[in-house]
Short mmCIF file of C-alpha atoms and ligand atoms in Angstrom, two decimals:
data_model
loop_
_atom_site.label_atom_id
_atom_site.label_comp_id
_atom_site.label_asym_id
_atom_site.label_seq_id
_atom_site.Cartn_x
_atom_site.Cartn_y
_atom_site.Cartn_z
CA MET A 1 -169.78 17.27 -171.37
CA SER A 2 -169.31 13.34 -170.36
CA ALA A 3 -166.87 10.80 -170.30
CA ILE A 4 -164.24 11.45 -173.40
CA SER A 5 -163.82 8.62 -176.30
CA GLY A 6 -159.80 8.32 -177.13
CA LYS A 7 -160.38 10.40 -179.99
CA ASP A 8 -161.28 13.58 -177.79
CA TYR A 9 -158.58 12.70 -175.64
CA ILE A 10 -156.14 12.91 -178.41
CA ASN A 11 -157.72 16.06 -180.23
CA ARG A 12 -157.46 17.92 -177.06
CA ILE A 13 -153.82 17.11 -176.30
CA ASP A 14 -153.04 17.81 -179.98
CA GLN A 15 -154.36 21.29 -179.87
CA LEU A 16 -152.41 22.49 -176.81
CA GLN A 17 -149.15 24.55 -177.28
CA THR A 18 -147.40 22.99 -174.58
CA GLU A 19 -143.79 23.44 -174.85
CA ILE A 20 -142.00 19.95 -174.53
CA TRP A 21 -138.31 19.57 -175.15
CA LEU A 22 -136.69 16.23 -176.35
CA ASP A 23 -133.21 15.66 -177.15
CA GLY A 24 -132.61 19.13 -177.47
CA GLN A 25 -135.11 20.09 -180.06
CA ARG A 26 -138.84 21.72 -178.74
CA ILE A 27 -141.36 19.23 -180.41
CA GLU A 28 -143.43 20.94 -183.34
CA GLY A 29 -146.64 19.68 -184.58
CA LYS A 30 -149.11 17.06 -183.56
CA ILE A 31 -147.54 15.34 -180.39
CA SER A 32 -149.82 12.44 -181.36
CA GLU A 33 -147.98 11.54 -184.28
CA HIS A 34 -144.47 12.07 -182.48
CA PRO A 35 -142.34 8.50 -182.63
CA ALA A 36 -141.49 8.77 -178.97
CA PHE A 37 -145.12 9.40 -177.92
CA LYS A 38 -147.33 8.05 -180.86
CA GLY A 39 -147.59 4.71 -178.59
CA ILE A 40 -148.53 5.95 -175.27
CA ILE A 41 -151.32 8.24 -176.51
CA GLN A 42 -152.73 5.59 -178.63
CA THR A 43 -152.61 3.50 -175.31
CA LYS A 44 -154.11 6.40 -173.15
CA ALA A 45 -157.00 6.76 -176.06
CA SER A 46 -157.82 3.02 -176.25
CA LEU A 47 -158.32 3.49 -172.28
CA TYR A 48 -160.84 6.21 -172.62
CA ASP A 49 -162.64 4.21 -175.43
CA LEU A 50 -163.59 1.88 -172.67
CA GLN A 51 -165.73 4.30 -171.09
CA LYS A 52 -167.72 4.39 -174.41
CA ASN A 53 -167.89 0.85 -175.12
CA PRO A 54 -171.10 -0.64 -174.31
CA GLN A 55 -169.41 -3.75 -172.67
CA PHE A 56 -167.87 -1.64 -170.18
CA GLN A 57 -169.80 1.66 -169.97
CA ASP A 58 -171.69 0.87 -167.00
CA GLU A 59 -168.65 -0.22 -165.36
CA MET A 60 -166.60 2.68 -166.56
CA THR A 61 -169.10 5.74 -165.79
CA TYR A 62 -171.72 6.71 -163.38
CA ASP A 63 -174.28 9.63 -163.88
CA SER A 64 -172.94 13.49 -163.27
CA PRO A 65 -175.05 15.15 -160.24
CA GLU A 66 -174.70 18.27 -162.18
CA SER A 67 -175.78 17.16 -165.89
CA ALA A 68 -176.83 13.40 -165.52
CA ASN A 69 -174.76 12.59 -168.28
CA PRO A 70 -172.34 9.34 -168.00
CA ILE A 71 -168.98 10.67 -166.58
CA GLY A 72 -165.81 8.88 -165.65
CA LEU A 73 -166.11 6.46 -162.44
CA SER A 74 -162.67 7.55 -161.62
CA TYR A 75 -164.02 11.21 -160.43
CA LEU A 76 -166.82 9.04 -158.22
CA GLN A 77 -166.72 10.36 -154.45
CA PRO A 78 -167.29 7.16 -152.53
CA ARG A 79 -169.84 7.33 -149.76
CA THR A 80 -170.49 3.55 -149.15
CA LYS A 81 -168.46 0.52 -149.55
CA GLU A 82 -169.89 -0.53 -152.50
CA ASP A 83 -168.85 2.54 -154.10
CA ILE A 84 -165.42 1.64 -153.02
CA LEU A 85 -165.96 -1.63 -154.78
CA LYS A 86 -167.30 0.06 -157.95
CA ARG A 87 -164.21 2.13 -157.94
CA ARG A 88 -161.93 -0.54 -157.76
CA LYS A 89 -163.67 -2.86 -160.56
CA MET A 90 -163.08 0.21 -162.78
CA MET A 91 -159.80 0.49 -162.04
CA GLU A 92 -158.96 -3.14 -162.50
CA ILE A 93 -160.71 -2.77 -166.29
CA TRP A 94 -158.11 -0.18 -166.97
CA ALA A 95 -155.35 -1.92 -165.43
CA ARG A 96 -156.03 -5.42 -167.09
CA HIS A 97 -156.28 -3.54 -170.43
CA THR A 98 -152.65 -2.20 -169.83
CA HIS A 99 -151.60 -5.48 -167.59
CA GLY A 100 -150.95 -2.87 -164.87
CA LEU A 101 -147.76 -1.14 -166.79
CA LEU A 102 -149.25 1.91 -167.12
CA GLY A 103 -148.29 4.03 -164.05
CA ARG A 104 -150.37 6.70 -165.09
CA SER A 105 -153.77 5.64 -166.37
CA PRO A 106 -156.02 8.39 -165.84
CA ASP A 107 -157.63 6.81 -162.67
CA TYR A 108 -154.70 7.62 -161.02
CA MET A 109 -154.51 11.49 -160.75
CA ASN A 110 -158.41 11.48 -161.44
CA SER A 111 -158.41 9.38 -157.98
CA ALA A 112 -156.06 12.28 -156.61
CA LEU A 113 -158.09 15.27 -157.53
CA MET A 114 -161.15 13.47 -156.11
CA ALA A 115 -159.45 12.74 -152.66
CA PHE A 116 -158.44 16.36 -152.72
CA ALA A 117 -161.68 17.86 -153.22
CA SER A 118 -163.30 15.51 -150.84
CA SER A 119 -161.13 16.88 -148.10
CA ARG A 120 -160.89 20.64 -149.05
CA GLY A 121 -162.80 21.02 -145.77
CA PHE A 122 -159.27 20.69 -144.11
CA LEU A 123 -158.45 24.02 -145.82
CA LYS A 124 -161.74 25.87 -145.06
CA ASP A 125 -160.91 29.56 -143.19
CA LYS A 126 -157.35 29.19 -143.27
CA LYS A 127 -155.01 31.87 -144.31
CA HIS A 128 -154.48 32.01 -148.05
CA CYS A 129 -156.36 28.86 -148.76
CA PHE A 130 -158.69 28.68 -151.65
CA PRO A 131 -160.58 25.55 -151.01
CA GLU A 132 -163.32 26.69 -153.31
CA ASN A 133 -160.88 26.54 -156.30
CA ILE A 134 -159.88 22.83 -155.61
CA GLU A 135 -163.59 22.00 -155.81
CA ALA A 136 -163.96 24.13 -158.97
CA LEU A 137 -161.27 22.37 -160.55
CA TYR A 138 -162.80 18.94 -159.53
CA LYS A 139 -166.25 19.60 -160.86
CA ARG A 140 -164.59 21.09 -164.03
CA ALA A 141 -162.52 18.02 -164.69
CA ARG A 142 -164.93 15.69 -163.85
CA GLU A 143 -167.69 16.91 -166.05
CA ASN A 144 -164.72 17.37 -168.97
CA ASP A 145 -162.93 14.45 -168.07
CA LEU A 146 -159.61 16.35 -168.16
CA SER A 147 -156.30 14.30 -167.78
CA PHE A 148 -153.45 15.20 -165.27
CA THR A 149 -149.82 14.99 -164.31
CA HIS A 150 -148.68 16.13 -161.33
CA THR A 151 -145.34 17.17 -159.89
CA PHE A 152 -144.43 17.17 -156.10
CA VAL A 153 -140.59 16.86 -155.28
CA ASN A 154 -137.85 19.64 -155.70
CA PRO A 155 -134.78 18.80 -158.00
CA GLN A 156 -132.43 16.00 -156.33
CA VAL A 157 -129.36 19.05 -156.00
CA ASN A 158 -128.24 18.26 -152.10
CA ARG A 159 -130.39 15.72 -149.84
CA SER A 160 -128.53 16.47 -146.91
CA GLN A 161 -130.68 17.23 -143.86
CA TYR A 162 -128.89 20.68 -143.19
CA TYR A 163 -129.36 21.90 -146.98
CA PHE A 164 -131.09 25.35 -147.31
CA GLU A 165 -130.96 26.40 -151.13
CA ASN A 166 -129.20 29.80 -150.86
CA SER A 167 -128.57 30.12 -155.14
CA LYS A 168 -129.40 33.36 -156.61
CA GLU A 169 -131.61 32.19 -158.69
CA PRO A 170 -134.14 29.98 -157.64
CA ILE A 171 -133.74 26.09 -158.03
CA ALA A 172 -136.50 24.43 -156.28
CA ALA A 173 -139.91 26.28 -157.82
CA LYS A 174 -140.69 28.99 -155.39
CA MET A 175 -142.97 31.68 -155.75
CA VAL A 176 -141.28 35.02 -156.52
CA GLY A 177 -143.81 37.53 -156.65
CA GLN A 178 -147.51 38.10 -156.92
CA ASN A 179 -149.97 40.90 -158.63
CA GLU A 180 -153.57 41.44 -159.08
CA LYS A 181 -153.97 38.25 -161.75
CA GLY A 182 -151.77 35.67 -159.30
CA ILE A 183 -148.73 34.28 -158.11
CA ILE A 184 -145.45 34.19 -160.06
CA ILE A 185 -143.03 30.80 -159.92
CA LYS A 186 -139.78 30.38 -160.73
CA GLY A 187 -137.67 27.16 -160.62
CA ALA A 188 -138.12 23.75 -161.46
CA ARG A 189 -139.39 20.29 -160.16
CA LEU A 190 -137.82 17.26 -160.14
CA LEU A 191 -140.19 15.01 -162.51
CA ALA A 192 -143.83 14.30 -163.81
CA THR A 193 -144.24 11.26 -165.76
CA GLN A 194 -146.43 11.80 -168.86
CA GLY A 195 -145.62 15.50 -168.24
CA GLY A 196 -146.89 17.54 -171.44
CA LEU A 197 -149.30 14.53 -172.40
CA THR A 198 -152.09 15.98 -169.91
CA ASP A 199 -154.26 18.87 -170.44
CA GLU A 200 -153.05 20.11 -166.87
CA VAL A 201 -150.30 19.78 -164.21
CA LEU A 202 -151.07 19.81 -160.67
CA VAL A 203 -148.63 21.26 -158.48
CA PHE A 204 -147.85 20.42 -154.30
CA SER A 205 -145.20 21.30 -152.40
CA ASN A 206 -143.62 18.17 -150.76
CA GLY A 207 -143.92 17.56 -146.90
CA GLY A 208 -140.47 19.17 -146.05
CA VAL A 209 -141.19 22.30 -147.08
CA THR A 210 -139.88 25.37 -144.40
CA ASP A 211 -140.40 28.89 -145.90
CA GLU A 212 -143.50 30.50 -147.21
CA GLU A 213 -141.97 31.18 -150.64
CA HIS A 214 -142.14 27.24 -151.18
CA ALA A 215 -145.54 26.58 -149.87
CA PHE A 216 -148.16 26.38 -152.42
CA ALA A 217 -150.30 24.37 -154.59
CA PHE A 218 -152.30 25.20 -158.05
CA SER A 219 -152.94 23.23 -161.01
CA ILE A 220 -152.22 25.16 -164.35
CA PRO A 221 -153.11 23.90 -168.09
CA SER A 222 -150.00 22.41 -169.57
CA ASP A 223 -149.53 25.08 -171.97
CA THR A 224 -149.27 27.85 -169.71
CA PRO A 225 -146.72 30.57 -170.53
CA GLY A 226 -143.47 29.72 -169.05
CA VAL A 227 -144.15 26.25 -168.05
CA LYS A 228 -141.60 23.57 -170.00
CA PHE A 229 -141.53 19.78 -169.73
CA ILE A 230 -138.06 18.75 -170.41
CA CYS A 231 -138.19 14.54 -171.39
CA ARG A 232 -135.80 12.21 -170.69
CA GLU A 233 -134.29 9.77 -173.29
CA SER A 234 -137.19 8.23 -175.16
CA PHE A 235 -137.12 4.56 -174.45
CA VAL A 236 -139.39 3.53 -177.66
CA ASN A 237 -136.78 1.57 -179.58
CA GLY A 238 -139.22 1.21 -182.25
CA GLU A 239 -142.82 0.34 -183.35
CA SER A 240 -142.93 -3.41 -183.91
CA LEU A 241 -145.17 -5.59 -181.60
CA PHE A 242 -142.81 -8.22 -182.06
CA ASN A 243 -139.55 -6.78 -180.83
CA TYR A 244 -141.03 -4.22 -178.09
CA PRO A 245 -144.27 -5.70 -176.97
CA LEU A 246 -144.28 -3.24 -174.18
CA SER A 247 -142.19 0.02 -174.89
CA SER A 248 -144.12 0.13 -178.00
CA ARG A 249 -147.30 0.66 -175.92
CA TYR A 250 -146.73 1.89 -172.82
CA GLU A 251 -143.59 3.93 -172.51
CA GLU A 252 -145.06 6.73 -170.70
CA MET A 253 -142.02 9.11 -170.86
CA ASP A 254 -140.58 11.28 -167.57
CA THR A 255 -139.97 14.83 -167.71
CA MET A 256 -138.35 17.82 -165.55
CA VAL A 257 -141.05 20.70 -165.26
CA VAL A 258 -139.56 24.10 -165.31
CA PHE A 259 -141.16 27.15 -164.36
CA ASP A 260 -140.02 30.42 -166.07
CA HIS A 261 -141.97 33.16 -164.11
CA VAL A 262 -145.19 31.35 -164.76
CA LEU A 263 -148.17 33.40 -163.51
CA VAL A 264 -150.63 31.04 -161.59
CA PRO A 265 -153.97 33.14 -161.43
CA TRP A 266 -155.51 33.48 -158.20
CA ASP A 267 -158.69 31.14 -159.41
CA ARG A 268 -156.12 28.08 -159.89
CA ILE A 269 -154.44 28.29 -156.47
CA PHE A 270 -155.66 25.78 -153.69
CA TYR A 271 -153.03 27.76 -151.10
CA TYR A 272 -149.90 29.80 -151.14
CA ASN A 273 -147.46 31.30 -148.39
CA ASN A 274 -148.91 28.94 -145.97
CA VAL A 275 -146.42 26.63 -144.51
CA ASP A 276 -148.68 24.21 -142.42
CA ALA A 277 -151.18 23.80 -145.24
CA ALA A 278 -148.42 22.67 -147.52
CA ILE A 279 -147.17 20.39 -144.38
CA GLU A 280 -150.50 19.27 -143.27
CA PHE A 281 -152.99 19.35 -146.06
CA VAL A 282 -151.76 16.10 -148.43
CA PRO A 283 -151.17 13.57 -145.09
CA GLN A 284 -154.73 14.76 -143.68
CA SER A 285 -156.68 14.50 -146.97
CA SER A 286 -157.88 11.22 -148.42
CA PHE A 287 -155.19 11.49 -151.32
CA GLN A 288 -152.82 8.69 -149.63
CA SER A 289 -155.69 6.44 -149.23
CA PHE A 290 -157.33 6.80 -152.73
CA ALA A 291 -154.02 6.96 -154.47
CA TYR A 292 -152.80 4.05 -152.86
CA HIS A 293 -156.11 2.13 -153.53
CA GLN A 294 -155.46 2.60 -157.44
CA VAL A 295 -151.78 1.88 -157.02
CA ILE A 296 -152.07 -1.52 -155.43
CA THR A 297 -155.02 -2.42 -157.58
CA ARG A 298 -152.80 -1.78 -160.69
CA GLN A 299 -149.94 -3.69 -158.80
CA VAL A 300 -152.29 -6.74 -158.04
CA VAL A 301 -153.04 -6.79 -161.92
CA LYS A 302 -149.28 -6.33 -162.67
CA THR A 303 -148.46 -9.21 -160.64
CA GLY A 304 -150.73 -11.36 -162.34
CA PHE A 305 -149.22 -10.69 -165.66
CA ILE A 306 -145.75 -11.19 -164.04
CA LEU A 307 -146.86 -14.75 -162.72
CA GLY A 308 -148.22 -15.58 -166.39
CA ILE A 309 -144.75 -14.52 -167.90
CA ALA A 310 -142.92 -16.32 -165.52
CA GLU A 311 -144.88 -19.76 -165.94
CA LEU A 312 -144.86 -19.42 -169.87
CA LEU A 313 -141.10 -19.12 -169.52
CA VAL A 314 -141.22 -22.22 -167.29
CA ASP A 315 -143.41 -23.91 -169.64
CA THR A 316 -141.64 -23.21 -173.06
CA ILE A 317 -138.35 -24.46 -172.10
CA ASN A 318 -139.85 -27.27 -169.74
CA VAL A 319 -138.16 -26.62 -166.31
CA SER A 320 -141.22 -26.81 -163.97
CA GLY A 321 -139.82 -30.03 -162.68
CA TYR A 322 -137.04 -28.31 -160.55
CA GLN A 323 -137.62 -27.31 -156.95
CA HIS A 324 -136.06 -24.00 -157.38
CA ILE A 325 -138.23 -23.27 -159.95
CA GLN A 326 -141.07 -24.13 -158.35
CA GLU A 327 -139.80 -21.83 -155.38
CA LYS A 328 -139.56 -19.13 -157.43
CA LEU A 329 -143.04 -19.33 -158.89
CA SER A 330 -144.31 -19.61 -155.14
CA GLU A 331 -142.44 -16.26 -154.53
CA ILE A 332 -144.25 -14.46 -157.08
CA ILE A 333 -147.53 -16.63 -156.18
CA ILE A 334 -147.03 -15.10 -152.53
CA GLY A 335 -146.67 -11.73 -153.43
CA LEU A 336 -150.00 -11.60 -155.50
CA GLU A 337 -151.93 -13.14 -152.86
CA THR A 338 -150.50 -10.82 -150.36
CA MET A 339 -151.12 -7.77 -152.33
CA LYS A 340 -154.67 -9.00 -152.95
CA ALA A 341 -155.34 -9.75 -149.35
CA LEU A 342 -153.96 -6.34 -148.52
CA LEU A 343 -156.35 -4.79 -150.86
CA GLU A 344 -159.38 -6.26 -149.88
CA LYS A 345 -158.63 -5.66 -146.06
CA SER A 346 -158.49 -2.22 -147.03
CA GLU A 347 -161.70 -2.31 -148.60
CA GLU A 348 -163.15 -4.29 -146.21
CA GLU A 349 -162.13 -2.05 -142.97
CA ALA A 350 -163.47 1.38 -145.27
CA LYS A 351 -164.60 3.69 -142.87
CA ILE A 352 -166.25 7.54 -143.42
CA ASP A 353 -164.00 10.35 -142.80
CA GLU A 354 -164.66 13.65 -141.36
CA TRP A 355 -166.30 14.84 -144.57
CA GLY A 356 -168.45 12.31 -145.52
CA ILE A 357 -166.19 10.30 -147.62
CA MET A 358 -165.84 6.50 -147.36
CA ARG A 359 -162.45 5.99 -147.30
CA PRO A 360 -160.50 2.59 -147.75
CA SER A 361 -158.46 1.67 -144.61
CA ILE A 362 -154.96 3.26 -144.85
CA ILE A 363 -152.76 0.58 -142.89
CA PRO A 364 -153.23 -2.27 -145.11
CA LEU A 365 -152.48 -0.32 -148.08
CA GLN A 366 -149.36 1.14 -146.32
CA VAL A 367 -148.09 -1.97 -145.82
CA ALA A 368 -149.03 -3.10 -149.15
CA SER A 369 -147.02 -0.22 -150.86
CA ASN A 370 -143.82 -0.91 -148.62
CA ILE A 371 -143.74 -4.39 -149.58
CA TYR A 372 -144.01 -3.71 -153.54
CA PRO A 373 -140.64 -1.67 -154.13
CA ARG A 374 -139.15 -4.73 -152.42
CA ILE A 375 -140.60 -7.86 -154.33
CA TYR A 376 -140.98 -5.92 -157.60
CA PRO A 377 -137.21 -6.08 -158.17
CA ARG A 378 -136.90 -9.91 -156.98
CA PHE A 379 -139.62 -10.37 -159.52
CA VAL A 380 -137.62 -9.05 -162.23
CA GLU A 381 -134.72 -11.13 -161.19
CA ILE A 382 -136.59 -14.56 -160.84
CA ILE A 383 -137.61 -13.77 -164.67
CA GLN A 384 -134.02 -13.08 -165.22
CA LEU A 385 -132.99 -16.41 -163.58
CA ILE A 386 -135.39 -18.44 -165.57
CA GLY A 387 -134.72 -17.13 -168.44
CA ALA A 388 -131.32 -17.66 -168.50
CA SER A 389 -129.56 -17.03 -171.87
CA GLY A 390 -133.11 -17.15 -173.51
CA MET A 391 -133.33 -13.31 -172.32
CA VAL A 392 -130.37 -12.58 -174.88
CA SER A 393 -131.12 -14.62 -177.73
CA LEU A 394 -133.17 -12.35 -179.10
CA PRO A 395 -133.52 -12.01 -182.73
CA SER A 396 -135.61 -9.67 -184.66
CA GLU A 397 -138.73 -9.65 -186.54
CA LYS A 398 -136.89 -8.76 -189.82
CA ASP A 399 -134.56 -12.17 -189.02
CA PHE A 400 -137.65 -14.11 -189.27
CA ALA A 401 -138.50 -12.74 -192.45
CA SER A 402 -134.76 -13.24 -193.92
CA THR A 403 -133.31 -16.29 -195.34
CA ILE A 404 -131.87 -17.58 -191.75
CA LYS A 405 -135.47 -18.09 -190.82
CA GLU A 406 -134.86 -21.85 -190.80
CA ASP A 407 -131.94 -21.79 -188.98
CA LEU A 408 -133.82 -19.71 -186.33
CA GLY A 409 -136.70 -22.38 -186.65
CA LEU A 410 -134.04 -25.31 -185.95
CA TYR A 411 -132.15 -23.93 -182.99
CA LEU A 412 -134.40 -21.44 -181.20
CA GLN A 413 -137.63 -23.80 -181.29
CA ALA A 414 -138.46 -24.97 -177.76
CA ALA A 415 -139.53 -27.83 -175.72
CA ASN A 416 -143.39 -27.45 -176.55
CA ARG A 417 -143.41 -24.29 -179.00
CA ASP A 418 -141.89 -23.13 -182.40
CA ALA A 419 -138.74 -20.84 -182.45
CA GLU A 420 -140.69 -17.65 -183.71
CA ASP A 421 -143.70 -18.04 -180.24
CA ARG A 422 -140.66 -18.63 -178.02
CA VAL A 423 -138.80 -15.75 -178.93
CA LYS A 424 -141.72 -13.67 -178.80
CA ILE A 425 -142.37 -14.81 -175.15
CA PHE A 426 -138.58 -14.19 -174.43
CA ARG A 427 -138.87 -10.71 -176.16
CA LEU A 428 -141.57 -9.96 -173.74
CA ALA A 429 -139.69 -11.09 -170.56
CA TRP A 430 -136.76 -8.99 -171.72
CA ASP A 431 -138.98 -5.97 -172.07
CA LEU A 432 -140.20 -6.50 -168.81
CA THR A 433 -137.19 -6.83 -167.11
CA MET A 434 -134.12 -5.60 -169.20
CA SER A 435 -134.62 -3.33 -171.60
CA PRO A 436 -134.61 0.60 -170.82
CA PHE A 437 -138.30 0.31 -170.57
CA GLY A 438 -138.18 -2.72 -168.38
CA THR A 439 -135.38 -1.08 -165.94
CA ARG A 440 -137.67 2.24 -165.81
CA GLN A 441 -140.61 -0.08 -164.60
CA THR A 442 -138.53 -1.44 -161.57
CA GLN A 443 -136.97 2.32 -160.44
CA TYR A 444 -140.53 3.20 -160.91
CA GLU A 445 -142.18 0.68 -158.59
CA ARG A 446 -139.50 1.47 -156.17
CA TYR A 447 -139.75 5.12 -156.09
CA PHE A 448 -142.70 6.74 -157.91
CA PHE A 449 -144.78 7.00 -154.76
CA GLY A 450 -141.72 8.32 -152.84
CA ASP A 451 -138.80 7.06 -151.27
CA PRO A 452 -139.65 3.51 -149.81
CA ILE A 453 -137.01 4.26 -146.61
CA ARG A 454 -139.00 7.06 -145.64
CA LEU A 455 -142.17 5.51 -146.24
CA SER A 456 -141.48 3.02 -143.97
CA SER A 457 -140.55 5.33 -141.22
CA TYR A 458 -143.59 6.94 -141.97
CA LEU A 459 -145.48 3.52 -141.40
CA TYR A 460 -143.75 2.75 -138.27
CA HIS A 461 -144.76 6.43 -136.81
CA SER A 462 -148.33 5.99 -137.58
CA TYR A 463 -149.10 2.56 -136.98
CA PRO A 464 -150.70 2.15 -133.37
CA LYS A 465 -148.18 -0.09 -131.39
CA GLU A 466 -149.24 0.83 -127.91
CA LYS A 467 -151.56 -2.06 -127.20
CA TYR A 468 -148.78 -4.69 -128.41
CA MET A 469 -146.16 -2.94 -125.95
CA LYS A 470 -148.68 -2.70 -123.18
CA GLN A 471 -149.29 -6.44 -123.37
CA VAL A 472 -145.47 -7.32 -122.90
CA VAL A 473 -145.59 -4.76 -119.88
CA GLU A 474 -148.23 -6.37 -118.23
CA PHE A 475 -146.91 -9.88 -118.88
CA LEU A 476 -143.56 -8.75 -116.91
CA ASN A 477 -145.79 -7.02 -114.47
CA LEU A 478 -143.40 -3.80 -115.29
CA ASN A 479 -144.74 -0.38 -113.96
CA PRO A 480 -146.74 0.90 -116.80
C1 FAD B 501 -139.67 6.63 -162.59
C2 FAD B 501 -139.91 7.91 -161.77
C3 FAD B 501 -141.56 8.37 -162.12
C4 FAD B 501 -141.67 9.56 -161.17
N1 FAD B 501 -142.94 9.88 -161.63
C5 FAD B 501 -142.96 11.09 -160.66
C6 FAD B 501 -144.22 12.18 -161.04
O1 FAD B 501 -144.91 11.70 -162.03
N2 FAD B 501 -144.49 13.35 -160.19
C7 FAD B 501 -143.84 13.48 -158.87
O2 FAD B 501 -144.21 14.50 -158.30
N3 FAD B 501 -142.65 12.43 -158.70
C8 FAD B 501 -142.38 11.60 -159.58
N4 FAD B 501 -141.23 10.38 -159.23
C9 FAD B 501 -140.52 11.24 -157.98
C10 FAD B 501 -140.63 10.31 -156.81
O3 FAD B 501 -141.21 10.86 -155.92
C11 FAD B 501 -139.43 10.49 -156.13
O4 FAD B 501 -138.01 9.78 -156.93
C12 FAD B 501 -139.21 10.16 -154.55
O5 FAD B 501 -139.94 10.86 -154.03
C13 FAD B 501 -137.45 9.95 -154.16
O6 FAD B 501 -137.12 11.14 -154.14
P1 FAD B 501 -135.91 11.35 -155.29
O7 FAD B 501 -135.66 10.67 -156.17
O8 FAD B 501 -135.68 12.72 -155.46
O9 FAD B 501 -134.83 10.62 -154.18
P2 FAD B 501 -134.06 11.30 -153.18
O10 FAD B 501 -134.88 11.76 -151.91
O11 FAD B 501 -132.87 12.08 -153.62
O12 FAD B 501 -132.98 10.10 -152.62
C14 FAD B 501 -131.98 9.50 -152.78
C15 FAD B 501 -131.33 8.50 -151.91
O13 FAD B 501 -131.21 9.14 -150.75
C16 FAD B 501 -131.67 8.70 -149.45
N5 FAD B 501 -132.46 9.67 -148.80
C17 FAD B 501 -132.76 11.08 -149.28
N6 FAD B 501 -133.22 12.02 -148.24
C18 FAD B 501 -133.39 10.88 -147.11
C19 FAD B 501 -133.66 11.15 -145.83
N7 FAD B 501 -134.33 12.36 -145.50
N8 FAD B 501 -133.76 10.01 -144.99
C20 FAD B 501 -133.39 9.11 -145.25
N9 FAD B 501 -132.61 8.60 -146.74
C21 FAD B 501 -132.83 9.83 -147.38
C22 FAD B 501 -132.86 7.69 -150.19
O14 FAD B 501 -133.22 6.80 -149.40
C23 FAD B 501 -132.24 7.34 -151.50
O15 FAD B 501 -131.62 6.29 -151.49
C24 FAD B 501 -141.04 9.75 -160.00
C25 FAD B 501 -139.75 8.80 -159.99
C26 FAD B 501 -139.47 7.85 -160.52
C27 FAD B 501 -138.17 7.05 -160.30
#
């Protein structure tokens, strides 16, 4: 096999018998033809097509170490800084194609799996750990260009510090048995973006696990019996690119994942009944470095797109002369340049890890990922503040095809654009910041990698602060 095309992806997803529920009904028939999923599946397919496009093929693929066929570069295990830069270039191409609006372009999870497989040595010779299964999955995924979603977090039932689940029926997915074929999982996981739209679902325990029944990690096909993906309301409002330029293409869907006595075969398990592995493997592995490297690359592209939209709004209604507008645009520029600089620093300071993999430096990436959940909502606010009433004066494509077209042409024209172009620009700004799709984008950037409060606490604890404290101690001539 080799890197797949969009058509290969669609055929594979359509053939799966995945159990997906939307608005009280189980989805029947081809998922790629369902109105809630058509747009995102087409968009994902167009990303896979770039791997086959002669213009991009060299930057999107590399030769398989097994078959020598061209395979997706997001699976490349980097050994040099040059490899890291190749990976970034590939991720930029995919991010530009979707303006950074697709949280789960395939490179996100492919990079995660590559990182877990690269660090599998951590699990060697540990109780109930099967690093060989991670390696086998990585190779199968790499050679067949499999797609993944993931679900790491337990349902949001009770987040108090002293809560221990004691309900009769498991709520958070847990191991309820085992037999000669594998382990049996019952319960749910909070969220999987693009759940049901991928070949497989990767399940890891989150860091706070305290008991063996919740300490497991595995990957299974999305249509494994007993697995259900329960969708939130769809944010696809319609197919018109004029009316819904973003949600019609990039609405990814988020799902709750339910496991109803799901049998996970032994050869699919990475570890089970091992609390230490559940707590340590994810942070010790290169997962964070490579996942963040992909995330920050995407966020840089997205910020450039936001700057473009903001400047187009300013230009359309001719408000660039005002100092507060210039200041607001500068805020976006500062955000963009800060994120770019941190990304480059992480590459510049990349080092070979204990398993021979060139890892981007984690601190600049952690800093960037602590900054973005704070500045993204401000970018949204800036666009709303510049757009003002234009953000709600949004006639539809049909209005422009009706007899009121003349009124619209006269009263909605802009300083240097006709009414139709002006509305197109404002509809884009609205879909990015005010539509259900846009509001979800804000919540995504705040939370998708974890609670920003706990991420900054992690940065505080892992940052080497001692040398700075020592300077002050020496300056004051204190006892060390
Ligand atoms: C759009 C979207 C897509 C997502 N996609 C995925 C996905 O594909 N896969 C996946 O696994 N996850 C996904 N997530 C889930 C994401 O990982 C979680 O939202 C994140 O980890 C925060 O957890 P929570 O939502 O349960 O919030 P909670 O942990 O319930 O937090 C709620 C509030 O309580 C506070 N709080 C709770 N506990 C503590 C504590 N111990 N200390 C301090 N404050 C605390 C938080 O700061 C926050 O203000 C997604 C989330 C969103 C919003």
